PDB file of C-alpha atoms in Angstrom:
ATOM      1  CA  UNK A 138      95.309  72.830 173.104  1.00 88.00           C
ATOM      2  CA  UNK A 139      97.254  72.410 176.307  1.00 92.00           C
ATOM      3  CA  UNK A 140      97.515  76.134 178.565  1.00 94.00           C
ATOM      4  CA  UNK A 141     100.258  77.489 180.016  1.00 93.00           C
ATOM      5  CA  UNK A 142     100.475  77.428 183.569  1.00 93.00           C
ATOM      6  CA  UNK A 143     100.649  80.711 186.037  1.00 90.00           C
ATOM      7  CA  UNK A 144     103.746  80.531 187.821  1.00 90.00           C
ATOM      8  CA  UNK A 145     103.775  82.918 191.273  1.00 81.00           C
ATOM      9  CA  UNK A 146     106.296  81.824 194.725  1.00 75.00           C
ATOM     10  CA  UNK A 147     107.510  79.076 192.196  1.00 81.00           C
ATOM     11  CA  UNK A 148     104.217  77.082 191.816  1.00 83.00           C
ATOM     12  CA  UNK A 149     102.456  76.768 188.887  1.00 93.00           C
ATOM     13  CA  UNK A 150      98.405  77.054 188.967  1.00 95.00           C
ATOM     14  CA  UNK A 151      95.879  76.909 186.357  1.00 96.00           C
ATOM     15  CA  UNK A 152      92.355  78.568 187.046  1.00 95.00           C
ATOM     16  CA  UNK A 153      89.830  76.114 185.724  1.00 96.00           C
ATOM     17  CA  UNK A 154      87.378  78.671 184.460  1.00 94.00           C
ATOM     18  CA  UNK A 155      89.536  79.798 182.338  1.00 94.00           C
ATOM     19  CA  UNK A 156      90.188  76.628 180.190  1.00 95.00           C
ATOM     20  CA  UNK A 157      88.059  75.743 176.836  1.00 94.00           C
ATOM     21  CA  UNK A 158      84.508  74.916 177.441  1.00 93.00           C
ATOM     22  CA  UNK A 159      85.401  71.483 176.535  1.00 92.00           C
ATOM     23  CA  UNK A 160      88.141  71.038 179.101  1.00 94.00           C
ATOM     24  CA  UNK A 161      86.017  72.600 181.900  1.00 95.00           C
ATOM     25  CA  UNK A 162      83.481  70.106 181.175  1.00 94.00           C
ATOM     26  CA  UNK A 163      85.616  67.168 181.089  1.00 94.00           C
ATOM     27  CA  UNK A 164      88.653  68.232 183.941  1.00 95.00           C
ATOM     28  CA  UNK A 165      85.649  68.665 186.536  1.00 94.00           C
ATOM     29  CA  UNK A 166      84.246  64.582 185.757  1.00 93.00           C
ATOM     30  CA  UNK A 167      87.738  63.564 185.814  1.00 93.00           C
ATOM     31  CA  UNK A 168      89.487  65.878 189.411  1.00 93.00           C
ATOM     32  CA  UNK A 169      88.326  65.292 192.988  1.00 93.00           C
ATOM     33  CA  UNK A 170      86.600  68.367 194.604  1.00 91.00           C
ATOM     34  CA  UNK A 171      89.372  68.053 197.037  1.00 92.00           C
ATOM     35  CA  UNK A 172      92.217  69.209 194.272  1.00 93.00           C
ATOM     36  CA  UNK A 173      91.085  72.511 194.309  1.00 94.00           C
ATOM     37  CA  UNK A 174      93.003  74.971 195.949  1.00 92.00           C
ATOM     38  CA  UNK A 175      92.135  78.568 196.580  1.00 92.00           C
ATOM     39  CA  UNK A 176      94.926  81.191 195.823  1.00 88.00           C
ATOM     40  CA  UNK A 177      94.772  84.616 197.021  1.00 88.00           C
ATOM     41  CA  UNK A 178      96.596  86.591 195.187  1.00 82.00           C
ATOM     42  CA  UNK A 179      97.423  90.182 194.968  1.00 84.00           C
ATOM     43  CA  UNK A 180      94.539  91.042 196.944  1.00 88.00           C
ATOM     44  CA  UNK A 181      92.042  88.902 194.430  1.00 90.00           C
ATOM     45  CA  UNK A 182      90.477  85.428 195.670  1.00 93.00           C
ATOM     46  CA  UNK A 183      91.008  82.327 192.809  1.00 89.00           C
ATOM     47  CA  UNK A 184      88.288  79.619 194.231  1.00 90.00           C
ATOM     48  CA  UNK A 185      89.043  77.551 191.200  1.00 93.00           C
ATOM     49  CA  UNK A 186      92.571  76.570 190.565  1.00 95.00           C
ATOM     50  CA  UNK A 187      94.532  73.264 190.539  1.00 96.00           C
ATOM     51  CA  UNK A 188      97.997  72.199 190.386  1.00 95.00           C
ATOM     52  CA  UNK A 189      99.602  72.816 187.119  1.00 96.00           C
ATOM     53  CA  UNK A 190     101.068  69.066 187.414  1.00 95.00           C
ATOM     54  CA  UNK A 191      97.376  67.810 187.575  1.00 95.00           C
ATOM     55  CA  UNK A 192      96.092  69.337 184.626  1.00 95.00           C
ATOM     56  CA  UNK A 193      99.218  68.465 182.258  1.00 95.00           C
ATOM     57  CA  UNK A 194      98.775  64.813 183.875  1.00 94.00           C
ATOM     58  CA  UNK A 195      94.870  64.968 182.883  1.00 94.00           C
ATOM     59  CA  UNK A 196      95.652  66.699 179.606  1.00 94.00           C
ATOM     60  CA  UNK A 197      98.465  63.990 178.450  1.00 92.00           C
ATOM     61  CA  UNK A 198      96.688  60.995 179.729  1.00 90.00           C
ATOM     62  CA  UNK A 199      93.077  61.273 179.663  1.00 87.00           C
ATOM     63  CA  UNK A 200      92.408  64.066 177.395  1.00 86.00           C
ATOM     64  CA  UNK A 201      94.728  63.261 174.590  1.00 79.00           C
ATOM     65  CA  UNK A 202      93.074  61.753 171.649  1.00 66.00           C
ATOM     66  CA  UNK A 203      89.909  63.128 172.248  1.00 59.00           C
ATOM     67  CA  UNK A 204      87.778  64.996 169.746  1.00 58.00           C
ATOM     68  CA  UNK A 205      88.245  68.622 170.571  1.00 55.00           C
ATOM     69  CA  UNK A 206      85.084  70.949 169.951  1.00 56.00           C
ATOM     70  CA  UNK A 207      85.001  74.168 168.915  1.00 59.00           C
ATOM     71  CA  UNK A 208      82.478  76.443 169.932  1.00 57.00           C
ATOM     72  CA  UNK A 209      82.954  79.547 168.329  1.00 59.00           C
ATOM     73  CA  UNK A 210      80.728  81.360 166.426  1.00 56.00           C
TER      74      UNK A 210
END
């Protein structure tokens, strides 16, 4: 399931750790360490966040199609 994106000064962010498990594991083979970008916000650090635009590019064209897991108990 695709996430919505957190929109703040008009740009819209995803944090990574906050994906599924699955995603985590498969956004962090596919991204460059060099598309992370670190938002302070509000007085609170993000270390992990990307570009909204890069995940729903991942999500549509690499991670469509593929078997999502679910891990709950």
């Amino acid at each position: 399931m695709k996430v919505n994106p957190h929109i703040d000064l008009g740009t819209g962010y995803i944090q990574v750790s906050k994906l599924p498990f699955d995603q985590i594991l498969k956004l962090r083979e596919w991204l460059p360490q060099t598309s992370f970008i670190r938002l302070n916000l509000a007085g609170q650090v993000f270390e992990d966040c990307i570009q909204y635009s890069e995940y729903e590019y991942w999500f549509d064209f690499q991670y469509s199609g593929v078997e999502e897991y679910d891990f709950g108990i």
